[in-house]
């Protein structure tokens, strides 16, 4: 026991032991859950009958603890809890019992099939998850020159802004964009002693660009730095980057993970014992826990417990939704590929896709193995296509098509149960200007389609109707 405690010895000892008991029980439940299949983990997580009857009046659904803070029995428990010597939640900026169930479920899903120990922290949005994940590696170490990091250039518009404007513009931390994701030499040429991590979006939003996670993870580790992957557009149902050597995976849980569209949320999931050139040993040992207890506590990018449970509720059916949406998206991609008003279509499931080999390696439906152990490919809910135009910079046909949509929603949204169409050049990628859009390979006649769970025939009828108005 720690000699500098102010409480009574016997009281301190009691709560430290109580903490050990809670931690051992949690570990036991994690171990049990790890033996389950993906759908079972997604459905139950760590919340079981014993928890429900002891703590929640038997409710079979996880409680929504809409509470700012936790009360303690007395001086000694408060001291032990706030010294992080027993599992507790203290204050909802740092932790909350409802959010805990979401975090533990995501940590297990991201690690599914790997045996890895992982931790997860839920954030108020995908952008706050990305910021929370990268900033610990960009700390100002006065003994070192200004840091940089290397990223795929085909990234979500918000990510481009955060890296280019907030990190590079505001703070002088250089982001080095890789323009050809599959060119190893380009990745290698951008890394130097000051590079703190590698970053990639897979598949990218909206260009559906891919990169070879396994190779880039090995490259990062050979430089003693981690690989961070944003796998939002796949979700853990189709791709778990940790399995291929990535160290940290971020998700905008606002998308297919919470497909009903009730809330915005993000997650950061890290495996234990990552490599990094900077940061304390505790950070490398268990990034997620360290992040939660230190920078997350201080910066406060917390998810509301209410949104945590809404997200968790959608997560239970993630796999079946990902399967249906992927199947429909492939059918729609094939339809669009043959349509005379469509100039080109970008969907990794099409044979014509330039990165089809990489797609087949990485994008598979979890727990879909056939008798020979082969997994079924599923390429996700997002596709982009170019409307036929004389000049892509005069997108007149694109406007006619877009304004003639009826059932399909015109919105900047993604991964929804409802099909949504977006024009990236005037929405998600408006702010970074022509040059930024060029880097991300986005033209004004590009349409991003997020395929929902309606009957696929109805989606196709609607697309055909709008295209035929051109
Ligand atoms: C939407 C999105 C984000 C940002 O997430 P928010 O929850 O909207 O903050 C980050 N990355 C990708 C790939 C996204 O699609």
XYZ file of C-alpha atoms and ligand atoms in Angstrom:
485
model
C 0.000 0.000 0.000
C 1.097 3.516 -0.750
C 2.583 5.222 2.358
C 1.562 8.721 1.289
C -2.158 7.955 1.732
C -4.097 10.352 3.931
C -6.907 7.910 4.772
C -7.083 5.238 7.474
C -4.841 2.257 6.728
C -7.553 -0.328 7.230
C -10.027 1.655 5.113
C -7.512 2.145 2.331
C -6.693 -1.570 2.428
C -10.372 -2.451 2.217
C -10.956 -0.365 -0.911
C -7.730 -1.439 -2.600
C -8.836 -5.054 -2.066
C -12.324 -4.258 -3.291
C -10.701 -2.741 -6.378
C -8.700 -5.927 -6.945
C -11.884 -7.974 -6.690
C -13.706 -5.772 -9.246
C -10.702 -5.861 -11.609
C -10.429 -9.669 -11.377
C -14.144 -10.065 -12.046
C -13.899 -7.770 -15.070
C -10.931 -9.727 -16.386
C -12.860 -12.976 -15.992
C -15.786 -11.556 -17.962
C -13.465 -10.282 -20.703
C -11.887 -13.740 -21.000
C -15.280 -15.415 -21.254
C -16.473 -12.939 -23.862
C -13.317 -13.421 -25.941
C -14.391 -17.019 -26.588
C -17.621 -15.917 -28.263
C -18.305 -15.230 -31.925
C -18.497 -11.660 -33.241
C -22.318 -11.373 -33.148
C -22.458 -12.708 -29.597
C -19.850 -10.229 -28.371
C -21.650 -7.382 -30.166
C -24.964 -8.391 -28.591
C -23.864 -8.973 -24.989
C -20.456 -7.367 -24.430
C -19.595 -7.492 -20.745
C -23.141 -6.940 -19.481
C -24.543 -10.172 -18.048
C -27.239 -11.468 -15.698
C -24.962 -11.192 -12.697
C -24.269 -7.514 -13.431
C -27.931 -6.830 -14.129
C -29.228 -8.428 -10.931
C -26.500 -6.970 -8.694
C -26.377 -3.465 -10.091
C -29.398 -2.752 -12.261
C -32.632 -4.216 -10.863
C -32.330 -7.105 -13.303
C -32.774 -4.942 -16.398
C -31.742 -6.957 -19.451
C -30.665 -3.752 -21.221
C -27.606 -1.789 -20.107
C -28.441 1.172 -17.860
C -28.111 4.744 -19.122
C -26.338 6.486 -16.262
C -27.304 10.074 -16.929
C -25.227 11.298 -14.054
C -22.359 13.721 -13.811
C -20.536 12.056 -10.964
C -20.136 9.011 -8.745
C -20.700 9.184 -4.972
C -18.245 7.478 -2.628
C -18.831 5.744 0.705
C -16.275 7.925 2.415
C -12.853 9.553 2.530
C -10.921 6.321 2.029
C -12.821 5.090 -1.027
C -12.580 8.502 -2.684
C -8.843 8.619 -2.108
C -8.268 5.114 -3.489
C -10.554 5.705 -6.487
C -8.970 9.000 -7.462
C -5.495 7.517 -7.109
C -6.719 5.093 -9.838
C -6.116 2.202 -7.430
C -9.560 0.717 -7.953
C -11.856 0.640 -10.990
C -14.268 3.533 -10.602
C -15.706 6.209 -12.802
C -15.658 9.301 -10.558
C -16.849 11.913 -13.052
C -18.491 11.555 -16.463
C -15.827 13.573 -18.267
C -13.374 10.769 -17.484
C -15.559 7.681 -17.426
C -19.155 6.565 -17.058
C -20.623 3.083 -16.463
C -22.827 3.259 -19.594
C -19.982 4.388 -21.825
C -17.894 1.614 -20.284
C -20.143 -1.042 -21.865
C -19.704 0.510 -25.312
C -15.932 0.803 -24.889
C -15.478 -2.772 -23.729
C -17.599 -4.119 -26.582
C -15.680 -2.154 -29.228
C -12.324 -3.176 -27.696
C -13.358 -6.827 -28.021
C -14.754 -6.481 -31.553
C -11.621 -4.729 -32.863
C -9.472 -7.488 -31.378
C -11.770 -10.277 -32.548
C -9.885 -13.367 -33.635
C -6.451 -11.997 -32.674
C -6.102 -12.911 -28.989
C -4.697 -9.394 -28.490
C -5.381 -7.421 -25.334
C -6.955 -4.099 -26.280
C -8.463 -1.017 -24.700
C -10.967 1.439 -26.125
C -11.948 5.017 -25.370
C -15.206 6.476 -26.681
C -15.115 10.089 -27.887
C -17.734 12.682 -28.758
C -17.110 12.324 -32.526
C -14.878 10.635 -35.052
C -12.839 13.831 -35.368
C -12.245 14.001 -31.621
C -11.234 10.312 -31.687
C -8.654 11.056 -34.397
C -7.297 14.071 -32.543
C -7.152 12.157 -29.266
C -5.323 9.283 -30.959
C -2.667 11.333 -32.764
C -1.811 14.116 -30.342
C -0.007 11.981 -27.732
C 2.552 11.170 -30.443
C 3.021 14.819 -31.423
C 4.026 16.115 -28.010
C 6.615 18.815 -27.893
C 9.808 17.080 -26.745
C 12.321 19.925 -26.366
C 15.247 17.582 -27.007
C 13.891 16.736 -30.466
C 13.248 18.769 -33.646
C 9.660 19.520 -34.772
C 7.787 16.283 -35.402
C 6.059 15.190 -38.605
C 3.754 12.349 -39.574
C 2.976 10.538 -42.808
C -0.575 9.907 -44.000
C -2.464 8.594 -46.983
C -3.710 11.640 -48.897
C -7.095 10.137 -49.664
C -8.727 10.866 -46.362
C -12.041 12.164 -45.106
C -12.417 15.940 -45.621
C -12.529 16.626 -41.870
C -9.356 14.629 -41.388
C -7.656 16.605 -44.155
C -8.639 19.839 -42.410
C -7.529 18.610 -38.993
C -4.141 17.463 -40.278
C -3.492 20.272 -42.747
C -4.991 23.260 -40.938
C -5.002 22.409 -37.244
C -1.769 20.410 -36.972
C 0.312 21.876 -39.794
C -1.196 25.372 -40.133
C -1.767 26.172 -36.453
C 1.101 24.258 -34.881
C 3.702 23.741 -37.572
C 3.581 19.976 -37.324
C 4.130 18.723 -40.838
C 1.756 16.220 -42.406
C 3.405 14.439 -45.329
C 0.820 13.124 -47.765
C 1.377 9.863 -49.609
C -0.258 10.282 -53.018
C 0.011 6.678 -54.219
C -1.064 4.502 -51.300
C 0.330 1.332 -52.865
C 3.779 2.741 -53.641
C 6.067 1.512 -50.846
C 8.917 3.709 -52.056
C 6.790 6.800 -51.615
C 5.978 5.830 -48.013
C 9.640 5.097 -47.310
C 10.807 8.393 -48.869
C 8.536 10.419 -46.563
C 9.714 8.915 -43.261
C 12.612 10.412 -41.332
C 13.908 10.481 -37.737
C 11.270 13.006 -36.741
C 8.322 10.988 -38.059
C 6.174 10.059 -35.061
C 3.599 7.746 -36.694
C 2.085 6.556 -39.971
C -1.618 7.051 -40.643
C -3.991 5.574 -43.195
C -7.683 5.559 -43.972
C -9.011 2.241 -45.212
C -11.140 2.289 -47.279
C -10.967 6.047 -47.749
C -13.976 8.325 -47.732
C -15.108 9.042 -50.441
C -12.506 7.743 -52.929
C -12.699 4.143 -51.578
C -8.894 3.998 -51.837
C -7.057 1.159 -50.102
C -3.593 0.545 -48.748
C -1.692 -2.555 -47.698
C -2.015 -2.378 -43.905
C 0.280 -5.340 -43.270
C 3.172 -3.852 -45.236
C 2.751 -0.335 -43.842
C 2.517 -1.679 -40.263
C 5.805 -3.558 -40.775
C 7.353 -0.397 -42.232
C 6.209 1.690 -39.259
C 7.538 -0.831 -36.747
C 10.903 -0.996 -38.527
C 11.169 2.741 -37.695
C 10.011 2.254 -34.098
C 6.742 4.110 -34.698
C 3.078 3.016 -34.670
C 0.538 2.706 -37.481
C -2.837 4.329 -36.882
C -5.753 3.329 -39.127
C -9.157 4.935 -39.626
C -11.363 1.980 -40.624
C -14.702 3.800 -40.396
C -15.880 2.879 -43.880
C -15.294 -0.825 -43.243
C -16.184 -1.134 -39.534
C -14.947 -4.106 -37.484
C -17.483 -6.323 -39.266
C -15.407 -6.128 -42.476
C -11.893 -5.155 -41.379
C -10.004 -5.248 -38.104
C -6.687 -3.456 -38.743
C -5.138 -4.708 -35.474
C -5.199 -8.213 -36.971
C -2.866 -6.988 -39.720
C -0.370 -5.299 -37.420
C -1.852 -1.821 -36.929
C -1.411 -0.427 -33.414
C -4.384 1.878 -33.027
C -7.675 1.939 -34.889
C -10.038 4.903 -34.907
C -13.669 4.794 -35.934
C -16.255 7.411 -36.581
C -18.921 5.398 -34.772
C -21.393 7.919 -36.219
C -21.455 5.804 -39.403
C -22.400 2.132 -39.810
C -21.576 1.314 -36.188
C -24.524 3.524 -35.208
C -26.469 3.151 -38.441
C -29.801 4.425 -37.099
C -28.368 7.934 -37.128
C -29.280 9.008 -33.605
C -25.882 10.279 -32.593
C -22.305 11.275 -33.402
C -19.574 9.229 -31.728
C -15.996 8.071 -32.153
C -13.792 5.331 -30.752
C -10.052 4.852 -30.295
C -8.977 1.245 -29.802
C -5.361 0.352 -29.115
C -3.568 -2.897 -28.587
C -1.337 -3.188 -25.543
C 2.448 -2.700 -25.844
C 2.734 -0.415 -28.847
C 5.955 1.158 -30.091
C 6.583 4.901 -30.012
C 9.593 7.232 -30.009
C 7.933 9.510 -27.480
C 5.649 9.276 -24.466
C 5.821 7.545 -21.089
C 6.084 3.775 -20.630
C 2.486 3.632 -19.356
C 1.327 5.078 -22.671
C 3.103 2.382 -24.666
C 1.955 -0.400 -22.325
C -1.776 0.424 -22.462
C -2.452 3.408 -24.704
C -6.238 3.479 -24.235
C -6.191 3.420 -20.429
C -3.380 5.953 -20.262
C -5.189 8.204 -22.722
C -8.410 8.025 -20.728
C -6.780 8.768 -17.393
C -4.489 11.573 -18.563
C -4.990 13.539 -21.829
C -8.668 12.632 -22.281
C -9.342 13.642 -18.672
C -7.571 16.952 -19.271
C -8.974 17.716 -22.742
C -12.524 16.413 -22.224
C -13.629 15.034 -25.650
C -16.172 12.853 -23.862
C -19.151 11.015 -25.334
C -22.532 11.444 -23.643
C -23.652 8.239 -21.841
C -26.963 8.498 -23.665
C -25.243 8.465 -27.059
C -23.011 5.636 -25.862
C -26.019 3.383 -25.280
C -27.652 4.399 -28.577
C -24.416 3.458 -30.331
C -24.111 0.199 -28.415
C -27.679 -0.679 -29.343
C -26.933 -0.346 -33.067
C -23.638 -2.149 -32.734
C -25.410 -5.379 -31.764
C -26.624 -5.893 -35.336
C -23.511 -4.498 -37.070
C -22.489 -7.700 -38.826
C -25.819 -8.516 -40.425
C -26.256 -4.912 -41.520
C -22.762 -4.778 -43.009
C -23.541 -7.993 -44.914
C -26.812 -6.703 -46.353
C -25.506 -3.245 -47.189
C -22.419 -4.701 -48.882
C -24.502 -7.094 -50.949
C -26.808 -4.290 -52.082
C -23.866 -1.952 -52.766
C -22.275 -4.541 -55.059
C -25.527 -5.017 -56.988
C -25.915 -1.235 -57.324
C -22.268 -0.820 -58.393
C -22.800 -3.390 -61.157
C -25.946 -1.584 -62.262
C -24.183 1.806 -62.354
C -21.154 0.403 -64.165
C -23.439 -0.537 -67.079
C -25.433 2.728 -67.057
C -24.861 5.077 -70.056
C -25.134 8.224 -67.895
C -22.366 7.047 -65.556
C -18.807 7.831 -66.661
C -16.996 5.744 -64.064
C -17.681 3.877 -60.874
C -15.453 3.229 -57.935
C -16.317 0.246 -55.743
C -13.701 -2.209 -54.500
C -15.996 -5.173 -55.158
C -15.945 -4.598 -58.926
C -13.434 -6.551 -60.978
C -12.557 -3.270 -62.723
C -11.395 -1.713 -59.441
C -7.683 -0.983 -59.680
C -7.041 -2.209 -56.154
C -9.290 -5.274 -56.315
C -6.492 -7.561 -55.077
C -5.996 -5.500 -51.920
C -9.766 -5.339 -51.427
C -10.039 -9.128 -51.559
C -7.248 -9.471 -49.016
C -8.666 -7.054 -46.445
C -12.416 -6.684 -46.870
C -14.130 -9.840 -45.673
C -17.310 -10.412 -43.729
C -16.404 -11.584 -40.243
C -17.492 -15.167 -39.374
C -18.432 -16.004 -42.956
C -16.025 -18.901 -43.463
C -17.255 -21.715 -45.673
C -16.407 -25.408 -45.147
C -12.906 -24.831 -46.532
C -12.286 -21.966 -44.125
C -12.474 -19.303 -46.817
C -14.131 -16.031 -45.809
C -16.649 -14.296 -48.002
C -15.613 -10.881 -49.333
C -17.873 -7.939 -48.519
C -16.832 -4.509 -49.723
C -18.899 -2.124 -47.652
C -21.762 0.283 -48.100
C -19.976 3.179 -49.811
C -19.386 3.710 -53.500
C -18.601 6.723 -55.652
C -19.421 7.333 -59.282
C -18.904 10.039 -61.867
C -21.915 11.372 -63.706
C -21.339 11.726 -67.476
C -20.356 15.374 -68.138
C -18.742 17.228 -71.051
C -16.569 18.968 -68.462
C -16.451 17.605 -64.883
C -15.888 21.173 -63.631
C -19.296 22.208 -65.094
C -21.402 19.596 -63.292
C -24.780 20.340 -64.916
C -25.848 16.721 -65.366
C -24.742 15.925 -61.846
C -27.075 18.655 -60.540
C -30.011 17.312 -62.573
C -29.428 13.797 -61.277
C -29.044 14.962 -57.694
C -32.086 17.213 -57.639
C -34.235 14.424 -59.093
C -33.600 12.026 -56.231
C -36.748 11.404 -54.248
C -36.526 8.546 -51.729
C -32.721 8.742 -51.504
C -31.657 11.475 -49.091
C -29.527 14.435 -50.141
C -27.277 14.872 -47.102
C -23.702 14.643 -45.918
C -24.174 11.411 -44.075
C -22.785 7.920 -44.292
C -23.349 4.380 -43.086
C -26.987 5.036 -42.464
C -29.841 2.495 -42.658
C -31.338 4.947 -45.180
C -29.596 5.415 -48.525
C -27.905 8.812 -48.756
C -26.258 10.556 -51.725
C -23.630 13.270 -51.287
C -21.674 15.498 -53.678
C -18.251 15.571 -51.959
C -16.885 18.588 -53.886
C -19.579 20.879 -52.450
C -19.933 19.241 -49.054
C -17.437 17.042 -47.225
C -14.582 18.319 -49.396
C -15.700 21.896 -50.031
C -13.378 23.556 -47.550
C -9.997 22.281 -48.605
C -10.188 23.906 -52.054
C -9.208 22.690 -55.473
C -5.727 21.574 -54.449
C -6.908 19.569 -51.477
C -9.611 17.948 -53.597
C -7.046 17.089 -56.238
C -4.932 15.359 -53.574
C -7.988 13.389 -52.537
C -8.942 12.694 -56.195
C -12.324 14.420 -56.028
C -14.085 16.101 -58.957
C -17.350 18.124 -58.947
C -19.212 15.355 -60.834
C -18.455 12.711 -58.191
C -21.402 11.320 -56.283
C -20.895 9.388 -53.071
C -23.609 6.871 -52.385
C -24.073 5.311 -48.975
C -26.250 2.264 -49.483
C -28.857 1.585 -46.804
C -31.027 -1.381 -45.908
C -34.000 -0.655 -48.179
C -34.800 -3.305 -50.776
C -32.084 -3.028 -53.408
C -34.628 -2.963 -56.270
C -36.141 0.251 -54.932
C -32.741 1.945 -54.691
C -31.882 0.950 -58.266
C -35.256 2.117 -59.620
C -34.724 5.481 -57.994
C -31.141 5.896 -59.282
C -32.202 4.941 -62.787
C -35.106 7.388 -62.690
C -32.852 10.298 -61.634
C -30.097 9.405 -64.126
C -32.634 9.223 -66.967
C -33.673 12.842 -66.275
C -30.268 13.950 -67.641
C -17.221 10.736 -40.849
C -15.810 10.338 -40.818
C -14.941 10.845 -39.858
C -15.375 11.895 -38.858
O -16.282 11.383 -37.952
P -17.392 12.297 -37.193
O -18.049 11.298 -36.315
O -18.271 12.855 -38.247
O -16.646 13.340 -36.443
C -13.644 10.397 -39.852
N -13.214 9.487 -40.742
C -14.016 8.974 -41.692
C -13.483 7.976 -42.646
C -15.346 9.371 -41.756
O -16.131 8.865 -42.710
